[in-house]
CSV table of C-alpha atoms in Angstrom, one decimal:
chain,number,residue,atom,x,y,z
B,1,UNK,CA,1.0,-8.4,-4.7
B,2,UNK,CA,-2.1,-10.5,-5.3
B,3,UNK,CA,-3.4,-13.0,-2.8
B,4,UNK,CA,-6.2,-15.5,-2.8
B,5,UNK,CA,-8.3,-16.5,0.3
B,6,UNK,CA,-10.2,-19.8,0.0
B,7,UNK,CA,-12.9,-20.6,2.5
B,8,UNK,CA,-14.4,-24.0,3.2
B,9,UNK,CA,-17.9,-24.1,4.8
B,10,UNK,CA,-18.9,-26.6,7.5
B,11,UNK,CA,-21.5,-29.3,7.8
B,12,UNK,CA,-25.1,-29.2,6.8
B,13,UNK,CA,-27.1,-28.1,3.8
B,14,UNK,CA,-25.1,-25.0,3.0
B,15,UNK,CA,-26.2,-22.4,0.4
B,16,UNK,CA,-23.6,-21.5,-2.3
B,17,UNK,CA,-21.9,-18.1,-1.6
B,18,UNK,CA,-23.7,-17.7,1.7
B,19,UNK,CA,-20.5,-18.4,3.8
B,20,UNK,CA,-18.3,-16.5,1.4
B,21,UNK,CA,-20.4,-13.3,1.4
B,22,UNK,CA,-20.7,-13.1,5.1
B,23,UNK,CA,-17.0,-13.9,5.6
B,24,UNK,CA,-15.9,-11.2,3.1
B,25,UNK,CA,-18.1,-8.6,4.9
B,26,UNK,CA,-16.3,-9.4,8.2
B,27,UNK,CA,-12.7,-9.6,7.1
B,28,UNK,CA,-12.7,-7.1,4.2
B,29,UNK,CA,-15.7,-4.8,3.7
B,30,UNK,CA,-15.9,-3.5,7.3
B,31,UNK,CA,-12.2,-3.4,8.1
B,32,UNK,CA,-11.4,0.3,8.0
B,33,UNK,CA,-7.6,-0.5,8.4
B,34,UNK,CA,-7.4,-2.0,5.0
B,35,UNK,CA,-8.4,1.0,2.8
B,36,UNK,CA,-8.2,4.7,3.7
B,37,UNK,CA,-11.8,5.7,4.6
B,38,UNK,CA,-11.3,9.1,3.0
B,39,UNK,CA,-10.6,7.5,-0.4
B,40,UNK,CA,-13.5,7.9,-2.9
B,41,UNK,CA,-15.7,5.0,-3.6
B,42,UNK,CA,-14.4,3.5,-6.9
B,43,UNK,CA,-18.0,2.8,-8.0
B,44,UNK,CA,-19.6,6.2,-7.3
B,45,UNK,CA,-16.7,8.5,-6.8
B,46,UNK,CA,-18.5,9.7,-3.6
B,47,UNK,CA,-18.1,8.8,0.0
B,48,UNK,CA,-17.5,5.2,0.7
B,49,UNK,CA,-19.7,3.0,2.9
B,50,UNK,CA,-17.1,0.3,3.1
B,51,UNK,CA,-14.2,-1.4,1.3
B,52,UNK,CA,-15.3,-2.3,-2.2
B,53,UNK,CA,-15.4,-5.7,-3.9
B,54,UNK,CA,-17.0,-7.2,-6.9
B,55,UNK,CA,-18.3,-10.7,-7.7
B,56,UNK,CA,-17.0,-12.2,-10.9
B,57,UNK,CA,-17.5,-15.5,-12.7
B,58,UNK,CA,-14.4,-17.7,-12.5
B,59,UNK,CA,-14.1,-21.0,-14.4
B,60,UNK,CA,-11.6,-22.3,-11.8
B,61,UNK,CA,-14.5,-22.9,-9.4
B,62,UNK,CA,-16.1,-25.3,-12.0
B,63,UNK,CA,-19.5,-24.1,-10.8
B,64,UNK,CA,-22.1,-21.6,-12.2
B,65,UNK,CA,-23.4,-21.1,-8.7
B,66,UNK,CA,-20.1,-19.6,-7.4
B,67,UNK,CA,-18.3,-16.4,-8.0
B,68,UNK,CA,-14.9,-15.0,-7.2
B,69,UNK,CA,-15.0,-11.9,-5.0
B,70,UNK,CA,-12.2,-9.6,-6.0
B,71,UNK,CA,-11.3,-6.4,-4.1
B,72,UNK,CA,-10.0,-3.0,-4.7
B,73,UNK,CA,-6.3,-2.4,-3.8
B,74,UNK,CA,-5.6,-2.1,-0.1
B,75,UNK,CA,-3.3,0.2,1.8
B,76,UNK,CA,-0.3,-2.2,1.3
B,77,UNK,CA,-0.9,-2.3,-2.5
B,78,UNK,CA,-2.4,-5.8,-2.4
B,79,UNK,CA,-5.4,-7.1,-4.3
B,80,UNK,CA,-7.3,-10.0,-2.8
B,81,UNK,CA,-9.5,-12.6,-4.4
B,82,UNK,CA,-11.9,-14.6,-2.2
B,83,UNK,CA,-13.1,-18.0,-3.2
B,84,UNK,CA,-15.4,-20.5,-1.6
B,85,UNK,CA,-14.7,-24.2,-2.0
B,86,UNK,CA,-18.3,-25.4,-1.9
B,87,UNK,CA,-18.6,-29.1,-1.3
B,88,UNK,CA,-22.1,-29.6,0.3
B,89,UNK,CA,-23.6,-30.9,-3.0
B,90,UNK,CA,-21.0,-33.6,-3.1
B,91,UNK,CA,-22.2,-35.1,0.2
B,92,UNK,CA,-25.4,-36.6,-1.1
B,93,UNK,CA,-27.3,-39.8,-0.4
B,94,UNK,CA,-26.8,-39.8,3.4
B,95,UNK,CA,-29.3,-42.0,5.2
B,96,UNK,CA,-30.0,-43.0,8.8
B,97,UNK,CA,-28.0,-46.2,8.3
B,98,UNK,CA,-24.8,-44.1,7.7
B,99,UNK,CA,-25.4,-42.1,10.8
B,100,UNK,CA,-26.4,-45.1,12.9
B,101,UNK,CA,-23.2,-46.9,12.1
B,102,UNK,CA,-21.1,-43.9,13.1
B,103,UNK,CA,-23.1,-43.3,16.4
B,104,UNK,CA,-22.7,-47.0,17.3
B,105,UNK,CA,-18.9,-46.7,16.8
B,106,UNK,CA,-18.8,-43.6,19.1
B,107,UNK,CA,-21.0,-45.1,21.8
B,108,UNK,CA,-19.4,-48.5,22.0
B,109,UNK,CA,-16.0,-47.3,23.0
B,110,UNK,CA,-14.0,-47.9,26.2
B,111,UNK,CA,-14.4,-44.6,28.0
B,112,UNK,CA,-11.1,-45.0,29.8
B,113,UNK,CA,-9.0,-45.5,26.7
B,114,UNK,CA,-10.9,-44.3,23.6
B,115,UNK,CA,-12.9,-41.2,24.8
B,116,UNK,CA,-10.7,-38.1,25.4
B,117,UNK,CA,-11.5,-36.2,28.6
B,118,UNK,CA,-12.5,-33.1,26.7
B,119,UNK,CA,-15.5,-34.9,25.1
B,120,UNK,CA,-16.3,-37.3,27.9
B,121,UNK,CA,-19.3,-35.3,29.1
B,122,UNK,CA,-20.6,-35.0,25.6
B,123,UNK,CA,-20.1,-38.7,25.1
B,124,UNK,CA,-22.3,-39.3,28.3
B,125,UNK,CA,-24.9,-36.9,26.9
B,126,UNK,CA,-24.9,-38.8,23.6
B,127,UNK,CA,-25.5,-42.0,25.6
B,128,UNK,CA,-28.4,-40.4,27.4
B,129,UNK,CA,-30.0,-39.2,24.1
B,130,UNK,CA,-29.6,-42.6,22.6
B,131,UNK,CA,-31.2,-44.3,25.6
B,132,UNK,CA,-34.1,-41.8,25.6
B,133,UNK,CA,-34.7,-42.3,21.9
B,134,UNK,CA,-34.6,-46.1,22.3
B,135,UNK,CA,-36.9,-45.9,25.4
B,136,UNK,CA,-39.5,-43.8,23.7
B,137,UNK,CA,-39.4,-46.0,20.6
B,138,UNK,CA,-39.9,-49.2,22.7
B,139,UNK,CA,-42.6,-47.6,24.7
B,140,UNK,CA,-44.5,-46.6,21.6
B,141,UNK,CA,-44.2,-50.1,20.2
B,142,UNK,CA,-45.2,-51.9,23.4
B,143,UNK,CA,-48.7,-53.2,23.3
B,144,UNK,CA,-51.1,-51.4,25.7
B,145,UNK,CA,-53.8,-53.1,27.7
B,146,UNK,CA,-56.2,-50.3,27.0
B,147,UNK,CA,-56.3,-47.3,24.7
B,148,UNK,CA,-54.2,-44.4,26.1
B,149,UNK,CA,-55.8,-41.2,27.3
B,150,UNK,CA,-56.2,-38.5,24.6
B,151,UNK,CA,-53.6,-36.2,26.2
B,152,UNK,CA,-51.2,-39.1,26.4
B,153,UNK,CA,-51.8,-40.0,22.8
B,154,UNK,CA,-51.1,-36.4,21.8
B,155,UNK,CA,-48.0,-36.2,23.9
B,156,UNK,CA,-46.8,-39.5,22.4
B,157,UNK,CA,-47.4,-38.2,18.8
B,158,UNK,CA,-45.6,-34.9,19.6
B,159,UNK,CA,-42.7,-36.8,21.0
B,160,UNK,CA,-42.5,-39.0,18.0
B,161,UNK,CA,-42.5,-36.0,15.7
B,162,UNK,CA,-39.8,-34.3,17.7
B,163,UNK,CA,-37.6,-37.5,17.5
B,164,UNK,CA,-38.3,-37.8,13.8
B,165,UNK,CA,-37.4,-34.1,13.2
B,166,UNK,CA,-34.2,-34.5,15.3
B,167,UNK,CA,-33.1,-37.5,13.4
B,168,UNK,CA,-33.9,-35.9,10.0
B,169,UNK,CA,-32.8,-32.3,10.5
B,170,UNK,CA,-29.9,-32.7,13.0
B,171,UNK,CA,-28.5,-36.2,12.8
B,172,UNK,CA,-28.9,-36.9,9.0
B,173,UNK,CA,-28.7,-33.4,7.5
B,174,UNK,CA,-25.9,-32.1,9.7
B,175,UNK,CA,-24.0,-34.8,11.6
B,176,UNK,CA,-24.6,-37.1,8.6
B,177,UNK,CA,-21.9,-35.2,6.8
B,178,UNK,CA,-19.5,-35.9,9.7
B,179,UNK,CA,-20.5,-39.5,9.9
B,180,UNK,CA,-19.7,-40.1,6.2
B,181,UNK,CA,-16.6,-38.0,5.9
B,182,UNK,CA,-14.6,-39.2,9.0
B,183,UNK,CA,-15.4,-42.9,8.5
B,184,UNK,CA,-13.6,-44.7,5.6
B,185,UNK,CA,-16.4,-47.3,5.2
B,186,UNK,CA,-17.1,-48.6,1.7
B,187,UNK,CA,-20.3,-46.6,1.2
B,188,UNK,CA,-18.4,-43.4,2.2
B,189,UNK,CA,-15.2,-43.8,0.1
B,190,UNK,CA,-16.5,-42.3,-3.1
B,191,UNK,CA,-17.9,-39.2,-1.3
B,192,UNK,CA,-14.7,-38.6,0.6
B,193,UNK,CA,-12.6,-39.0,-2.6
B,194,UNK,CA,-14.7,-36.6,-4.7
B,195,UNK,CA,-14.8,-34.0,-2.0
B,196,UNK,CA,-11.0,-34.1,-1.5
B,197,UNK,CA,-10.1,-34.4,-5.1
B,198,UNK,CA,-12.3,-31.5,-6.1
B,199,UNK,CA,-10.7,-29.3,-3.5
B,200,UNK,CA,-7.2,-30.4,-4.5
B,201,UNK,CA,-8.0,-29.5,-8.1
B,202,UNK,CA,-9.2,-26.0,-7.1
B,203,UNK,CA,-6.1,-25.1,-5.1
B,204,UNK,CA,-3.9,-26.7,-7.7
B,205,UNK,CA,-5.5,-24.5,-10.4
B,206,UNK,CA,-5.0,-21.4,-8.3
B,207,UNK,CA,-1.3,-22.2,-7.7
B,208,UNK,CA,-0.6,-23.0,-11.3
B,209,UNK,CA,-2.3,-20.0,-12.6
B,210,UNK,CA,0.7,-17.9,-11.6
B,211,UNK,CA,-1.7,-15.1,-10.7
B,212,UNK,CA,-1.2,-15.3,-6.9
B,213,UNK,CA,1.8,-14.6,-4.7
B,214,UNK,CA,0.1,-16.1,-1.7
B,215,UNK,CA,-2.9,-18.4,-0.8
B,216,UNK,CA,-4.7,-18.5,2.6
B,217,UNK,CA,-7.0,-21.4,3.3
B,218,UNK,CA,-9.8,-20.7,5.9
B,219,UNK,CA,-12.0,-23.6,7.1
B,220,UNK,CA,-15.0,-23.8,9.4
B,221,UNK,CA,-16.3,-26.8,11.4
B,222,UNK,CA,-16.1,-30.1,9.4
B,223,UNK,CA,-14.6,-28.0,6.6
B,224,UNK,CA,-11.4,-27.9,8.7
B,225,UNK,CA,-11.0,-31.7,8.4
B,226,UNK,CA,-11.7,-31.5,4.7
B,227,UNK,CA,-9.2,-28.7,4.3
B,228,UNK,CA,-6.5,-30.5,6.3
B,229,UNK,CA,-6.9,-33.5,4.1
B,230,UNK,CA,-6.8,-31.4,0.9
B,231,UNK,CA,-3.7,-29.6,2.0
B,232,UNK,CA,-1.9,-32.8,2.9
B,233,UNK,CA,-2.7,-34.4,-0.4
B,234,UNK,CA,-1.7,-31.3,-2.4
B,235,UNK,CA,1.5,-30.7,-0.6
B,236,UNK,CA,2.6,-34.2,-1.5
B,237,UNK,CA,2.5,-33.0,-5.2
B,238,UNK,CA,4.7,-30.0,-4.5
B,239,UNK,CA,7.2,-31.1,-1.9
B,240,UNK,CA,9.9,-32.1,-4.5
B,241,UNK,CA,9.6,-29.0,-6.6
B,242,UNK,CA,12.9,-27.2,-6.7
B,243,UNK,CA,15.0,-25.9,-9.6
B,244,UNK,CA,17.4,-28.3,-11.3
B,245,UNK,CA,20.5,-26.3,-10.6
B,246,UNK,CA,23.6,-27.7,-8.9
B,247,UNK,CA,22.4,-28.9,-5.5
B,248,UNK,CA,25.7,-27.9,-3.9
B,249,UNK,CA,25.2,-24.3,-5.0
B,250,UNK,CA,21.6,-24.0,-3.6
B,251,UNK,CA,22.1,-23.3,0.1
B,252,UNK,CA,19.1,-23.2,2.4
B,253,UNK,CA,20.1,-21.3,5.5
B,254,UNK,CA,16.4,-20.4,6.4
B,255,UNK,CA,15.3,-24.0,6.2
B,256,UNK,CA,18.3,-25.1,8.2
B,257,UNK,CA,17.5,-22.4,10.9
B,258,UNK,CA,13.9,-23.7,11.1
B,259,UNK,CA,15.1,-27.3,11.6
B,260,UNK,CA,17.6,-26.1,14.2
B,261,UNK,CA,14.8,-24.4,16.0
B,262,UNK,CA,12.7,-27.5,16.1
B,263,UNK,CA,15.7,-29.7,17.1
B,264,UNK,CA,16.6,-27.4,20.0
B,265,UNK,CA,13.0,-27.4,21.2
B,266,UNK,CA,12.8,-31.2,20.9
B,267,UNK,CA,15.9,-31.5,23.1
B,268,UNK,CA,14.0,-30.2,26.0
B,269,UNK,CA,12.9,-26.6,25.3
B,270,UNK,CA,9.8,-25.1,24.0
B,271,UNK,CA,9.0,-23.4,20.7
B,272,UNK,CA,8.7,-19.6,20.7
B,273,UNK,CA,5.6,-19.5,18.6
B,274,UNK,CA,6.2,-16.0,17.2
B,275,UNK,CA,9.7,-16.9,16.1
B,276,UNK,CA,8.6,-20.3,14.7
B,277,UNK,CA,5.9,-18.8,12.5
B,278,UNK,CA,8.3,-16.1,11.4
B,279,UNK,CA,10.8,-18.7,10.4
B,280,UNK,CA,8.2,-20.7,8.6
B,281,UNK,CA,7.5,-17.7,6.4
B,282,UNK,CA,11.3,-17.2,5.7
B,283,UNK,CA,11.7,-20.9,4.9
B,284,UNK,CA,8.8,-20.7,2.4
B,285,UNK,CA,10.3,-17.6,0.8
B,286,UNK,CA,13.6,-19.3,0.4
B,287,UNK,CA,12.1,-22.4,-1.1
B,288,UNK,CA,10.1,-20.4,-3.6
B,289,UNK,CA,13.2,-18.5,-4.6
B,290,UNK,CA,14.7,-21.9,-5.5
B,291,UNK,CA,11.7,-23.0,-7.6
B,292,UNK,CA,9.2,-24.4,-5.1
B,293,UNK,CA,5.6,-23.9,-6.2
B,294,UNK,CA,4.0,-24.1,-2.8
B,295,UNK,CA,2.4,-20.7,-1.9
B,296,UNK,CA,-0.1,-21.6,0.8
B,297,UNK,CA,1.2,-19.4,3.6
B,298,UNK,CA,-1.6,-19.8,6.1
B,299,UNK,CA,-4.2,-22.3,7.3
B,300,UNK,CA,-6.9,-20.8,9.5
B,301,UNK,CA,-9.3,-23.1,11.3
B,302,UNK,CA,-12.5,-21.9,13.0
B,303,UNK,CA,-14.6,-24.1,15.3
B,304,UNK,CA,-12.5,-27.1,14.2
B,305,UNK,CA,-13.4,-30.7,15.3
B,306,UNK,CA,-9.8,-31.4,14.6
B,307,UNK,CA,-9.5,-30.7,18.3
B,308,UNK,CA,-11.1,-34.1,18.8
B,309,UNK,CA,-9.1,-35.9,16.0
B,310,UNK,CA,-8.2,-38.9,18.2
B,311,UNK,CA,-12.0,-39.4,18.7
B,312,UNK,CA,-13.1,-38.7,15.1
B,313,UNK,CA,-10.2,-39.6,12.9
B,314,UNK,CA,-8.5,-42.4,14.8
B,315,UNK,CA,-9.2,-45.3,17.1
B,316,UNK,CA,-7.4,-43.7,20.1
B,317,UNK,CA,-4.7,-41.2,21.0
B,318,UNK,CA,-2.0,-43.9,20.5
B,319,UNK,CA,-3.5,-44.7,17.1
B,320,UNK,CA,-3.5,-41.0,16.3
B,321,UNK,CA,0.2,-40.7,17.2
B,322,UNK,CA,1.1,-43.7,15.2
B,323,UNK,CA,-0.6,-42.2,12.1
B,324,UNK,CA,1.3,-39.0,12.6
B,325,UNK,CA,4.7,-40.8,13.1
B,326,UNK,CA,4.1,-42.8,9.9
B,327,UNK,CA,3.4,-39.4,8.1
B,328,UNK,CA,-0.2,-40.3,7.3
B,329,UNK,CA,-1.3,-37.2,9.3
B,330,UNK,CA,1.0,-34.1,9.1
B,331,UNK,CA,2.0,-32.5,12.3
B,332,UNK,CA,3.1,-28.9,13.2
B,333,UNK,CA,6.1,-28.9,13.5
B,334,UNK,CA,6.6,-31.8,11.0
B,335,UNK,CA,7.9,-35.2,12.0
B,336,UNK,CA,11.7,-35.4,11.9
B,337,UNK,CA,13.9,-38.1,10.4
B,338,UNK,CA,17.5,-38.9,11.4
B,339,UNK,CA,20.0,-38.4,8.6
B,340,UNK,CA,23.1,-40.6,8.9
B,341,UNK,CA,25.1,-38.2,6.7
B,342,UNK,CA,24.5,-35.0,8.7
B,343,UNK,CA,24.0,-36.8,12.0
B,344,UNK,CA,21.0,-34.6,12.6
B,345,UNK,CA,17.2,-35.0,12.5
B,346,UNK,CA,15.4,-33.2,9.6
B,347,UNK,CA,12.0,-32.8,8.0
B,348,UNK,CA,13.9,-32.9,4.7
B,349,UNK,CA,16.0,-35.5,3.0
B,350,UNK,CA,19.3,-35.1,1.3
B,351,UNK,CA,19.8,-33.5,-2.1
B,352,UNK,CA,23.5,-32.6,-1.9
B,353,UNK,CA,26.7,-34.6,-1.9
B,354,UNK,CA,28.4,-33.5,1.4
B,355,UNK,CA,27.6,-33.2,5.1
B,356,UNK,CA,26.6,-29.6,5.2
B,357,UNK,CA,23.0,-29.4,6.6
B,358,UNK,CA,22.5,-26.1,4.8
B,359,UNK,CA,22.8,-27.8,1.4
B,360,UNK,CA,19.8,-28.2,-0.9
B,361,UNK,CA,17.3,-30.6,0.7
B,362,UNK,CA,13.7,-31.6,-0.1
B,363,UNK,CA,10.9,-31.7,2.4
B,364,UNK,CA,9.2,-35.0,3.0
B,365,UNK,CA,5.6,-35.4,1.9
B,366,UNK,CA,4.2,-34.6,5.3
B,367,UNK,CA,6.3,-31.5,6.0
B,368,UNK,CA,3.4,-29.3,5.0
B,369,UNK,CA,3.5,-27.2,8.2
B,370,UNK,CA,7.2,-26.4,7.9
B,371,UNK,CA,6.1,-23.9,5.3
B,372,UNK,CA,2.4,-23.2,6.1
B,373,UNK,CA,1.5,-21.4,9.4
B,374,UNK,CA,-1.6,-22.7,11.2
B,375,UNK,CA,-3.8,-20.5,13.4
B,376,UNK,CA,-6.8,-22.0,15.2
B,377,UNK,CA,-9.7,-20.0,16.6
B,378,UNK,CA,-11.9,-21.9,19.1
B,379,UNK,CA,-14.7,-20.9,21.5
B,380,UNK,CA,-14.1,-22.4,25.0
B,381,UNK,CA,-17.0,-24.7,25.9
B,382,UNK,CA,-18.5,-25.0,29.4
B,383,UNK,CA,-21.4,-27.3,30.4
B,384,UNK,CA,-22.1,-28.1,26.7
B,385,UNK,CA,-24.5,-25.2,26.4
B,386,UNK,CA,-22.0,-22.3,26.3
B,387,UNK,CA,-19.1,-21.9,23.8
B,388,UNK,CA,-18.5,-24.4,21.1
B,389,UNK,CA,-18.3,-28.1,22.0
B,390,UNK,CA,-17.2,-29.0,18.5
B,391,UNK,CA,-14.1,-26.8,18.7
B,392,UNK,CA,-11.0,-26.7,21.0
B,393,UNK,CA,-7.2,-26.3,21.0
B,394,UNK,CA,-5.4,-28.3,18.3
B,395,UNK,CA,-1.8,-27.5,19.1
B,396,UNK,CA,-1.2,-30.5,21.3
B,397,UNK,CA,-3.3,-32.9,19.2
B,398,UNK,CA,-1.3,-32.0,16.0
B,399,UNK,CA,1.9,-31.1,17.6
B,400,UNK,CA,5.2,-33.0,17.3
B,401,UNK,CA,5.6,-35.8,19.8
B,402,UNK,CA,9.1,-35.9,21.3
B,403,UNK,CA,10.8,-37.7,24.1
B,404,UNK,CA,10.2,-34.7,26.4
B,405,UNK,CA,6.7,-33.8,25.5
B,406,UNK,CA,4.8,-32.3,22.6
B,407,UNK,CA,6.1,-29.3,20.5
B,408,UNK,CA,3.2,-27.0,19.7
B,409,UNK,CA,3.6,-25.1,16.5
B,410,UNK,CA,0.0,-24.1,16.0
B,411,UNK,CA,-1.4,-20.8,17.4
B,412,UNK,CA,-4.5,-21.6,19.4
B,413,UNK,CA,-6.6,-18.5,20.1
B,414,UNK,CA,-9.6,-18.5,22.4
B,415,UNK,CA,-12.5,-16.3,21.3
B,416,UNK,CA,-16.2,-16.0,22.2
B,417,UNK,CA,-15.1,-15.4,24.9
B,418,UNK,CA,-11.4,-14.3,25.2
B,419,UNK,CA,-9.5,-16.0,28.0
B,420,UNK,CA,-6.9,-14.6,30.3
B,421,UNK,CA,-3.5,-16.1,31.0
B,422,UNK,CA,-5.0,-18.4,33.7
B,423,UNK,CA,-7.6,-19.8,31.3
B,424,UNK,CA,-10.5,-17.8,32.9
B,425,UNK,CA,-12.9,-15.6,31.0
B,426,UNK,CA,-11.1,-12.4,30.4
B,427,UNK,CA,-12.4,-9.2,32.1
B,428,UNK,CA,-15.0,-7.5,29.9
B,429,UNK,CA,-16.1,-10.7,28.3
B,430,UNK,CA,-18.9,-13.2,29.0
B,431,UNK,CA,-19.8,-16.6,27.8
B,432,UNK,CA,-22.4,-17.1,25.1
B,433,UNK,CA,-24.7,-19.9,24.1
B,434,UNK,CA,-23.8,-22.2,21.2
B,435,UNK,CA,-21.2,-20.1,19.5
B,436,UNK,CA,-20.2,-22.6,16.8
B,437,UNK,CA,-21.6,-20.5,13.9
B,438,UNK,CA,-20.4,-17.1,15.2
B,439,UNK,CA,-16.7,-17.0,14.3
B,440,UNK,CA,-17.1,-14.3,11.7
B,441,UNK,CA,-20.5,-12.9,12.9
B,442,UNK,CA,-20.1,-9.1,13.4
B,443,UNK,CA,-23.0,-8.9,15.9
B,444,UNK,CA,-22.1,-11.9,18.1
B,445,UNK,CA,-19.2,-10.5,20.2
B,446,UNK,CA,-19.0,-11.6,23.8
B,447,UNK,CA,-17.8,-8.2,25.1
B,448,UNK,CA,-19.9,-6.9,28.0
B,449,UNK,CA,-19.4,-3.3,26.7
B,450,UNK,CA,-19.4,-1.9,23.2
B,451,UNK,CA,-16.4,-2.8,21.2
B,452,UNK,CA,-15.4,-1.0,18.0
B,453,UNK,CA,-14.2,-4.3,16.6
B,454,UNK,CA,-15.3,-7.5,18.5
B,455,UNK,CA,-12.4,-9.5,19.8
B,456,UNK,CA,-13.2,-12.6,17.7
B,457,UNK,CA,-13.3,-10.5,14.5
B,458,UNK,CA,-10.0,-8.8,15.3
B,459,UNK,CA,-8.3,-12.1,15.9
B,460,UNK,CA,-9.8,-13.5,12.6
B,461,UNK,CA,-8.5,-10.5,10.7
B,462,UNK,CA,-5.0,-10.9,12.3
B,463,UNK,CA,-4.9,-14.6,11.3
B,464,UNK,CA,-5.8,-14.0,7.7
B,465,UNK,CA,-3.1,-11.2,7.4
B,466,UNK,CA,-4.5,-9.3,4.4
B,467,UNK,CA,-2.2,-6.3,5.0
B,468,UNK,CA,0.8,-8.1,6.4
B,469,UNK,CA,0.9,-11.4,4.6
B,470,UNK,CA,4.5,-12.3,5.7
B,471,UNK,CA,4.3,-10.8,9.2
């Protein structure tokens, strides 16, 4: 089997291949479970120092700056190709005006209805920063009765430089990407379109190459929102792909079992996440056997601001749910639709001629997460300084809203540090400062003792599933 792993970097002025090289080192090169350590190094014939990979040019990237990293065969007989979808160069021309408009929109919100509790304290801090910056600016412009003392003039100059550096290096170069991508204002539309379309084209080329049995999409930070949009757009191209055989002869028991599982949970139960993700894989295998081209088995998000989607991607939680119910934003599990023929709710629509719900049916355009498993790694934040404020659980935000609650089909995993069943820091772990960039850093574990494999790296490797792609 051959599989492709595509990683999307986050916000800021990223360097081509920097994210990919460090990611491959963490999930492939240093994972001794993937290749027998006693096997000779394929380059030297001698003792190996790690799992081997090679960087090759690949025209599917449409960039001379990027390479495909291809691996030796692993213990399961799989070959893996790693790609980076590099999009930083497409987010150009960001100015203070772009950021200013976005910040105003965030600040001028009703805190009781449009600021989620998880980000309320960060919203307050944003207000404090804004007031301090405005205050310093006004103080600097205010006419003075006499010349300021030298030390005060120096202090004022240093403060001005600090504010200028913060605006340039943090707000414009980093959060400017967020400001432009999440707001569909006229100056931003072309950037959003090019970033999404280029990503769609890359994944489409990989699928249509026929070279891969499976694709995994991994996304960090703002890249998780970009990847979510790309997958939603691309699935809408593939959702109606099935063979043209007799619909009544193409039974879909695995898809039917998945819909039954969702219906049962929606009636008042809860989803067994292990069983749900196992059934997602079975439903995709069944669809592929009937001619479906969709081969994205897993979506893995790291430090994802999707956790705050109602704050960033919608006007409120109610607006977020309305967009999900209208199928603008795919949920996991997918939104269901009542079928008057089968008298059941489905994420598919009829393709057969009788009332048997196992007959051939096609998924609607927003049923992406019926066939693609979603795993989200986040670092629990406390007091803004520890953990990752940008990240958080996404299972409820992107779960399926029902009359009895929300069905959560996404696997949220707390890392950096691990949490126990009560939501407390697990024994043997500690909190760390600003962990947003540490999700695949081998030397940034939060264990208090020495760990052969840091917890966050082990969970990342499990989510990517290089050895057990269907498990």
